[in-house]
Amino acid sequence: MASHKIKIAARVRPRLEHEIDDEGIQVTHTSGAPSCISVPNPRDVSQIFNFPLSSCYDQNSTQEDIFERDVRPLIDVVYSGVTVTIFAYGVTSSGKTHTMQGTKAQPGVIPRVVEAMFEQKASLQRSSVELSVSYMEIYKDEVYDLLVNRETAPKLPVRENDAGQVFVANLTSFPIKSMEEFDRIYSQASRHRSVGATNLNRTSSRSHAVLTLEVMMTDSTAQRTLTGKMNLVDLAGSENNKLTGNDSTRMAESAAINKSLSVLGQVVHALNQGASRIPYRNSKLTRILQDALGGSSVGLLICNIAPGTKFRQDTLNTLNFAVRTKNVENRPVINERDNRPQPKPHFAAVQPAPAKLAPAVLHAIPVHASGSSAVATTTSNIAAVAGPSRGQRPSKVPRPSAVGPGLLPPLYSRPSSRPSSRPSIPEKMEPVTQLTDKEIDERIARAVEAEVARRLKEREEQERVEQARLQQEKENLALQEKQAVENVKAEPKLPSGVLSPLLKRHRDLDEELRARLAELEQKYERGNKELQLADVLSPASRKKTGRAYVALARAHSEKGDLDVALELYRKAETYVPDNVKLRERVLEIEWAVKNGKDFVPSPKKQRKVRGKKRKVAVERICEEATSLGQSSIGQSSLDDGEDGERGFGDGEGATIKVKEEYEGQTTIHETPAKRTRC
């Protein structure tokens, strides 16, 4: 069949109670032109968007109008052996479920389609018609069967057969004989569907529902079977969570619904762009609807529109999706099966090669054709004789071909100038038109024996070549070793005793290195212990401990025990690591110990006395003017800063001598004393 674009129908539902409607959405019908629906821009009401579509229905339209105009013509398409898909699309609470299911007073598309299909079945007299129904839902991107108990229903996988057709595995299908039987099955299955209440809809569908009606028409006269399908899809509506007031469970359902509808839009966009990859597999919904979107079925999209002002942006999104979808082209295919029995193949006809035979064994079977007849070969003894194949190598046996200048049957031989020991066969000989089974088996056995012999010969040849190669490698290796030994012998030898000093020096260096390493290890262990002890002390305690170790080290260094002194200095350095003078002292003692020298500490600098005079001795001489001569009255030591007058006797003519030492200079002062008592 030729390509077929998806047909679009738009329906505006009636205004609900307490719903604000500004009557901005208008449907216009013009003779000779497609219907058009007008929607104002919610951001700028002065701007009007027009959407020309195949069919447009206003708020006064009925269920019968939609069915008679857009759906009923598709019933004949189904009975012609083609798959038809009708799906309702729109925002939540826009009337999708009402359009598809309806009520008892106003039945929707699904019951009307089933009734019309039964009417069409009754009009077919020459064919045997069978109707069956299956019903499933896609809830949170998982497929469930609605014709079984919902509580125990397992998740169903989506598969693809060899012909590339997508199907749901293990989906239940019930045959139906009447409209009453369908109503009973459908009403019970609809109660299993997932629904929930939101702020926008008390019975909001929380899943996508797909009802499939399959009609199988068998024509015994023409010996063919036509299979048509009607897929009726009620899509869940896209939701704005700011308006629905969903809880956590409803939010998860809403996320799954919006994701699947988003992938549906991506698929439509990719089909319009002619992309190399169409993202059908990104969602179970698009995977199941793959045949309706750019596949081999006829499609009808019913866009349901809510007239309320709060749905205005969603209305524009729905109509934009409709405009993109109407450009998608499908290529419908008639599903026909030929019921005529296949003629049995002639026993001499060429059979297809079995998969278990290796190519080399298959090519080794000579098959000769003459005219329209051919020789059939059996492979039962081939598998028994040939055994497992080791790989695909081109066979040297000629492939089956007609007799010609290139390849000749084994019953013929080319004339040759070379003598041959075999008996010659007459050049002219009638061709064999038919062989018995025994002759065919004998030829197959001979061909298999020749092939096996050829393979054994090849294997022996390969083994012989491999052994020769290994032998040559052994000889080359022995020759190389012999040449190496000769080269070593030919090299001049060094005189004895030349390498002895070098070896001795290397041994000395090794011993020195080992000693140094041992010393470093001891130092490292010792330092770790001291560091652990120093970490737990306060700064003042560490300073006192360091001074104590320095005092002990100084005592040992004065005794000449430098090793113990060095050990104590190092411990002191652990407690006061920032002391530069201590570090210098450690380096000096290390050098003295390493070189075997005596340690001479650097002289200690003397402190300079600044600005004070120290009186060392004072001599007081009392002179008596009259009868006593000069006599020494007293001598005493005075403290620094005293004037030398206190504590001495009084006498006339007495003098005081003061001896002062200051910075290595000595000065004597004589001063007359006052008269005091001694």
mmCIF file of N, CA, C and O in Angstrom, residues 405-465:
data_model
loop_
_atom_site.group_PDB
_atom_site.id
_atom_site.type_symbol
_atom_site.label_atom_id
_atom_site.label_comp_id
_atom_site.label_asym_id
_atom_site.label_seq_id
_atom_site.Cartn_x
_atom_site.Cartn_y
_atom_site.Cartn_z
ATOM 1 N N PRO A 405 33.112 -25.549 -19.816
ATOM 2 C CA PRO A 405 34.559 -25.566 -20.041
ATOM 3 C C PRO A 405 35.346 -25.411 -18.758
ATOM 4 O O PRO A 405 36.519 -25.727 -18.726
ATOM 5 N N GLY A 406 34.703 -24.922 -17.659
ATOM 6 C CA GLY A 406 35.458 -24.699 -16.425
ATOM 7 C C GLY A 406 35.609 -25.954 -15.602
ATOM 8 O O GLY A 406 36.711 -26.415 -15.336
ATOM 9 N N LEU A 407 34.488 -26.556 -15.155
ATOM 10 C CA LEU A 407 34.504 -27.713 -14.279
ATOM 11 C C LEU A 407 33.760 -28.848 -14.945
ATOM 12 O O LEU A 407 32.703 -28.660 -15.541
ATOM 13 N N LEU A 408 34.289 -30.033 -14.846
ATOM 14 C CA LEU A 408 33.676 -31.218 -15.436
ATOM 15 C C LEU A 408 33.282 -32.181 -14.345
ATOM 16 O O LEU A 408 33.923 -32.239 -13.309
ATOM 17 N N PRO A 409 32.211 -32.927 -14.543
ATOM 18 C CA PRO A 409 31.821 -33.922 -13.549
ATOM 19 C C PRO A 409 32.894 -34.970 -13.393
ATOM 20 O O PRO A 409 33.726 -35.181 -14.279
ATOM 21 N N PRO A 410 32.891 -35.669 -12.276
ATOM 22 C CA PRO A 410 33.907 -36.705 -12.074
ATOM 23 C C PRO A 410 33.810 -37.845 -13.076
ATOM 24 O O PRO A 410 34.752 -38.600 -13.233
ATOM 25 N N LEU A 411 32.670 -37.991 -13.759
ATOM 26 C CA LEU A 411 32.543 -39.076 -14.722
ATOM 27 C C LEU A 411 33.257 -38.768 -16.020
ATOM 28 O O LEU A 411 33.361 -39.627 -16.889
ATOM 29 N N TYR A 412 33.728 -37.525 -16.189
ATOM 30 C CA TYR A 412 34.418 -37.141 -17.417
ATOM 31 C C TYR A 412 35.874 -36.850 -17.088
ATOM 32 O O TYR A 412 36.223 -36.578 -15.949
ATOM 33 N N SER A 413 36.719 -36.873 -18.108
ATOM 34 C CA SER A 413 38.136 -36.508 -17.957
ATOM 35 C C SER A 413 38.552 -35.730 -19.177
ATOM 36 O O SER A 413 38.121 -36.014 -20.301
ATOM 37 N N ARG A 414 39.380 -34.742 -18.947
ATOM 38 C CA ARG A 414 39.883 -33.914 -20.045
ATOM 39 C C ARG A 414 40.968 -34.667 -20.799
ATOM 40 O O ARG A 414 41.770 -35.374 -20.192
ATOM 41 N N PRO A 415 41.020 -34.486 -22.077
ATOM 42 C CA PRO A 415 42.138 -35.098 -22.811
ATOM 43 C C PRO A 415 43.440 -34.442 -22.415
ATOM 44 O O PRO A 415 43.545 -33.224 -22.334
ATOM 45 N N SER A 416 44.442 -35.250 -22.153
ATOM 46 C CA SER A 416 45.749 -34.739 -21.720
ATOM 47 C C SER A 416 46.835 -35.407 -22.524
ATOM 48 O O SER A 416 46.734 -36.587 -22.896
ATOM 49 N N SER A 417 47.889 -34.646 -22.774
ATOM 50 C CA SER A 417 49.032 -35.175 -23.534
ATOM 51 C C SER A 417 49.919 -36.029 -22.672
ATOM 52 O O SER A 417 50.737 -36.777 -23.186
ATOM 53 N N ARG A 418 49.774 -35.918 -21.333
ATOM 54 C CA ARG A 418 50.632 -36.694 -20.462
ATOM 55 C C ARG A 418 50.092 -38.107 -20.358
ATOM 56 O O ARG A 418 48.871 -38.309 -20.258
ATOM 57 N N PRO A 419 50.991 -39.116 -20.312
ATOM 58 C CA PRO A 419 50.518 -40.504 -20.171
ATOM 59 C C PRO A 419 49.934 -40.713 -18.788
ATOM 60 O O PRO A 419 50.368 -40.130 -17.814
ATOM 61 N N SER A 420 48.951 -41.534 -18.718
ATOM 62 C CA SER A 420 48.302 -41.835 -17.450
ATOM 63 C C SER A 420 48.215 -43.326 -17.296
ATOM 64 O O SER A 420 47.959 -44.060 -18.258
ATOM 65 N N SER A 421 48.458 -43.747 -16.064
ATOM 66 C CA SER A 421 48.421 -45.177 -15.785
ATOM 67 C C SER A 421 47.008 -45.686 -15.601
ATOM 68 O O SER A 421 46.772 -46.886 -15.643
ATOM 69 N N ARG A 422 46.041 -44.749 -15.375
ATOM 70 C CA ARG A 422 44.675 -45.180 -15.166
ATOM 71 C C ARG A 422 44.008 -45.460 -16.502
ATOM 72 O O ARG A 422 44.328 -44.823 -17.504
ATOM 73 N N PRO A 423 43.060 -46.358 -16.526
ATOM 74 C CA PRO A 423 42.369 -46.643 -17.794
ATOM 75 C C PRO A 423 41.561 -45.441 -18.231
ATOM 76 O O PRO A 423 40.950 -44.767 -17.419
ATOM 77 N N SER A 424 41.641 -45.144 -19.495
ATOM 78 C CA SER A 424 40.939 -43.985 -20.043
ATOM 79 C C SER A 424 39.457 -44.271 -20.149
ATOM 80 O O SER A 424 39.026 -45.400 -20.373
ATOM 81 N N ILE A 425 38.666 -43.230 -20.006
ATOM 82 C CA ILE A 425 37.218 -43.332 -20.090
ATOM 83 C C ILE A 425 36.795 -42.756 -21.429
ATOM 84 O O ILE A 425 37.331 -41.735 -21.875
ATOM 85 N N PRO A 426 35.858 -43.355 -22.081
ATOM 86 C CA PRO A 426 35.433 -42.813 -23.379
ATOM 87 C C PRO A 426 35.029 -41.352 -23.250
ATOM 88 O O PRO A 426 34.414 -40.947 -22.270
ATOM 89 N N GLU A 427 35.414 -40.567 -24.252
ATOM 90 C CA GLU A 427 35.179 -39.145 -24.190
ATOM 91 C C GLU A 427 33.707 -38.807 -24.328
ATOM 92 O O GLU A 427 33.197 -37.881 -23.698
ATOM 93 N N LYS A 428 33.012 -39.580 -25.142
ATOM 94 C CA LYS A 428 31.601 -39.335 -25.335
ATOM 95 C C LYS A 428 30.825 -40.332 -24.505
ATOM 96 O O LYS A 428 31.015 -41.529 -24.645
ATOM 97 N N MET A 429 30.005 -39.798 -23.662
ATOM 98 C CA MET A 429 29.249 -40.654 -22.766
ATOM 99 C C MET A 429 27.943 -39.952 -22.413
ATOM 100 O O MET A 429 27.912 -38.751 -22.200
ATOM 101 N N GLU A 430 26.897 -40.731 -22.354
ATOM 102 C CA GLU A 430 25.614 -40.139 -22.059
ATOM 103 C C GLU A 430 25.592 -39.652 -20.602
ATOM 104 O O GLU A 430 26.022 -40.376 -19.714
ATOM 105 N N PRO A 431 25.123 -38.465 -20.385
ATOM 106 C CA PRO A 431 25.065 -37.975 -19.014
ATOM 107 C C PRO A 431 24.049 -38.738 -18.187
ATOM 108 O O PRO A 431 23.046 -39.227 -18.697
ATOM 109 N N VAL A 432 24.341 -38.806 -16.898
ATOM 110 C CA VAL A 432 23.457 -39.501 -15.972
ATOM 111 C C VAL A 432 22.315 -38.554 -15.614
ATOM 112 O O VAL A 432 22.540 -37.472 -15.095
ATOM 113 N N THR A 433 21.132 -38.969 -15.881
ATOM 114 C CA THR A 433 19.983 -38.117 -15.602
ATOM 115 C C THR A 433 19.429 -38.334 -14.201
ATOM 116 O O THR A 433 18.890 -37.422 -13.590
ATOM 117 N N GLN A 434 19.583 -39.544 -13.655
ATOM 118 C CA GLN A 434 19.012 -39.816 -12.340
ATOM 119 C C GLN A 434 19.835 -40.896 -11.676
ATOM 120 O O GLN A 434 20.282 -41.846 -12.317
ATOM 121 N N LEU A 435 20.061 -40.769 -10.411
ATOM 122 C CA LEU A 435 20.836 -41.719 -9.630
ATOM 123 C C LEU A 435 19.962 -42.305 -8.544
ATOM 124 O O LEU A 435 19.057 -41.644 -8.020
ATOM 125 N N THR A 436 20.264 -43.550 -8.227
ATOM 126 C CA THR A 436 19.544 -44.183 -7.133
ATOM 127 C C THR A 436 20.125 -43.731 -5.810
ATOM 128 O O THR A 436 21.214 -43.136 -5.744
ATOM 129 N N ASP A 437 19.401 -44.034 -4.737
ATOM 130 C CA ASP A 437 19.888 -43.648 -3.403
ATOM 131 C C ASP A 437 21.189 -44.333 -3.066
ATOM 132 O O ASP A 437 22.078 -43.751 -2.433
ATOM 133 N N LYS A 438 21.338 -45.584 -3.501
ATOM 134 C CA LYS A 438 22.570 -46.310 -3.210
ATOM 135 C C LYS A 438 23.755 -45.670 -3.898
ATOM 136 O O LYS A 438 24.836 -45.498 -3.296
ATOM 137 N N GLU A 439 23.560 -45.254 -5.178
ATOM 138 C CA GLU A 439 24.654 -44.597 -5.895
ATOM 139 C C GLU A 439 25.003 -43.244 -5.262
ATOM 140 O O GLU A 439 26.176 -42.881 -5.183
ATOM 141 N N ILE A 440 23.960 -42.536 -4.831
ATOM 142 C CA ILE A 440 24.229 -41.241 -4.180
ATOM 143 C C ILE A 440 25.030 -41.445 -2.906
ATOM 144 O O ILE A 440 26.000 -40.734 -2.632
ATOM 145 N N ASP A 441 24.657 -42.453 -2.089
ATOM 146 C CA ASP A 441 25.392 -42.718 -0.859
ATOM 147 C C ASP A 441 26.825 -43.114 -1.146
ATOM 148 O O ASP A 441 27.751 -42.716 -0.433
ATOM 149 N N GLU A 442 27.027 -43.913 -2.191
ATOM 150 C CA GLU A 442 28.401 -44.319 -2.534
ATOM 151 C C GLU A 442 29.242 -43.115 -2.932
ATOM 152 O O GLU A 442 30.403 -42.990 -2.534
ATOM 153 N N ARG A 443 28.653 -42.227 -3.727
ATOM 154 C CA ARG A 443 29.402 -41.033 -4.143
ATOM 155 C C ARG A 443 29.724 -40.134 -2.930
ATOM 156 O O ARG A 443 30.818 -39.574 -2.836
ATOM 157 N N ILE A 444 28.754 -40.026 -2.056
ATOM 158 C CA ILE A 444 29.007 -39.211 -0.863
ATOM 159 C C ILE A 444 30.116 -39.828 -0.023
ATOM 160 O O ILE A 444 31.002 -39.124 0.495
ATOM 161 N N ALA A 445 30.076 -41.171 0.117
ATOM 162 C CA ALA A 445 31.106 -41.839 0.910
ATOM 163 C C ALA A 445 32.483 -41.645 0.289
ATOM 164 O O ALA A 445 33.465 -41.394 0.989
ATOM 165 N N ARG A 446 32.540 -41.760 -1.059
ATOM 166 C CA ARG A 446 33.842 -41.563 -1.716
ATOM 167 C C ARG A 446 34.328 -40.121 -1.546
ATOM 168 O O ARG A 446 35.513 -39.883 -1.315
ATOM 169 N N ALA A 447 33.397 -39.175 -1.641
ATOM 170 C CA ALA A 447 33.800 -37.774 -1.471
ATOM 171 C C ALA A 447 34.292 -37.504 -0.051
ATOM 172 O O ALA A 447 35.286 -36.812 0.172
ATOM 173 N N VAL A 448 33.607 -38.118 0.920
ATOM 174 C CA VAL A 448 34.030 -37.921 2.298
ATOM 175 C C VAL A 448 35.384 -38.555 2.546
ATOM 176 O O VAL A 448 36.259 -37.992 3.215
ATOM 177 N N GLU A 449 35.587 -39.761 2.010
ATOM 178 C CA GLU A 449 36.886 -40.413 2.165
ATOM 179 C C GLU A 449 37.999 -39.592 1.543
ATOM 180 O O GLU A 449 39.088 -39.457 2.122
ATOM 181 N N ALA A 450 37.720 -39.025 0.347
ATOM 182 C CA ALA A 450 38.749 -38.197 -0.288
ATOM 183 C C ALA A 450 39.045 -36.959 0.544
ATOM 184 O O ALA A 450 40.204 -36.562 0.711
ATOM 185 N N GLU A 451 38.012 -36.353 1.108
ATOM 186 C CA GLU A 451 38.226 -35.163 1.924
ATOM 187 C C GLU A 451 39.008 -35.495 3.197
ATOM 188 O O GLU A 451 39.900 -34.765 3.607
ATOM 189 N N VAL A 452 38.635 -36.634 3.838
ATOM 190 C CA VAL A 452 39.348 -37.026 5.053
ATOM 191 C C VAL A 452 40.799 -37.329 4.749
ATOM 192 O O VAL A 452 41.723 -36.951 5.489
ATOM 193 N N ALA A 453 41.053 -38.017 3.629
ATOM 194 C CA ALA A 453 42.435 -38.326 3.252
ATOM 195 C C ALA A 453 43.220 -37.046 2.974
ATOM 196 O O ALA A 453 44.384 -36.924 3.365
ATOM 197 N N ARG A 454 42.563 -36.095 2.320
ATOM 198 C CA ARG A 454 43.253 -34.839 2.031
ATOM 199 C C ARG A 454 43.612 -34.107 3.317
ATOM 200 O O ARG A 454 44.707 -33.565 3.492
ATOM 201 N N ARG A 455 42.686 -34.094 4.281
ATOM 202 C CA ARG A 455 42.961 -33.416 5.545
ATOM 203 C C ARG A 455 44.059 -34.105 6.331
ATOM 204 O O ARG A 455 44.908 -33.445 6.945
ATOM 205 N N LEU A 456 44.047 -35.446 6.327
ATOM 206 C CA LEU A 456 45.119 -36.169 7.017
ATOM 207 C C LEU A 456 46.471 -35.875 6.391
ATOM 208 O O LEU A 456 47.477 -35.707 7.087
ATOM 209 N N LYS A 457 46.481 -35.813 5.070
ATOM 210 C CA LYS A 457 47.738 -35.516 4.381
ATOM 211 C C LYS A 457 48.214 -34.105 4.723
ATOM 212 O O LYS A 457 49.411 -33.887 4.964
ATOM 213 N N GLU A 458 47.280 -33.148 4.759
ATOM 214 C CA GLU A 458 47.656 -31.780 5.126
ATOM 215 C C GLU A 458 48.182 -31.726 6.551
ATOM 216 O O GLU A 458 49.152 -31.028 6.836
ATOM 217 N N ARG A 459 47.540 -32.462 7.449
ATOM 218 C CA ARG A 459 48.003 -32.467 8.829
ATOM 219 C C ARG A 459 49.397 -33.053 8.944
ATOM 220 O O ARG A 459 50.253 -32.515 9.663
ATOM 221 N N GLU A 460 49.630 -34.171 8.245
ATOM 222 C CA GLU A 460 50.975 -34.754 8.269
ATOM 223 C C GLU A 460 52.006 -33.798 7.703
ATOM 224 O O GLU A 460 53.121 -33.674 8.244
ATOM 225 N N GLU A 461 51.637 -33.091 6.631
ATOM 226 C CA GLU A 461 52.572 -32.140 6.035
ATOM 227 C C GLU A 461 52.874 -30.994 7.012
ATOM 228 O O GLU A 461 54.031 -30.570 7.164
ATOM 229 N N GLN A 462 51.840 -30.510 7.687
ATOM 230 C CA GLN A 462 52.058 -29.442 8.662
ATOM 231 C C GLN A 462 52.932 -29.911 9.818
ATOM 232 O O GLN A 462 53.822 -29.185 10.267
ATOM 233 N N GLU A 463 52.702 -31.118 10.309
ATOM 234 C CA GLU A 463 53.531 -31.643 11.387
ATOM 235 C C GLU A 463 54.977 -31.808 10.947
ATOM 236 O O GLU A 463 55.907 -31.508 11.708
ATOM 237 N N ARG A 464 55.172 -32.262 9.705
ATOM 238 C CA ARG A 464 56.543 -32.431 9.201
ATOM 239 C C ARG A 464 57.238 -31.071 9.104
ATOM 240 O O ARG A 464 58.405 -30.928 9.487
ATOM 241 N N VAL A 465 56.532 -30.080 8.598
ATOM 242 C CA VAL A 465 57.128 -28.741 8.485
ATOM 243 C C VAL A 465 57.444 -28.173 9.866
ATOM 244 O O VAL A 465 58.489 -27.557 10.091
#
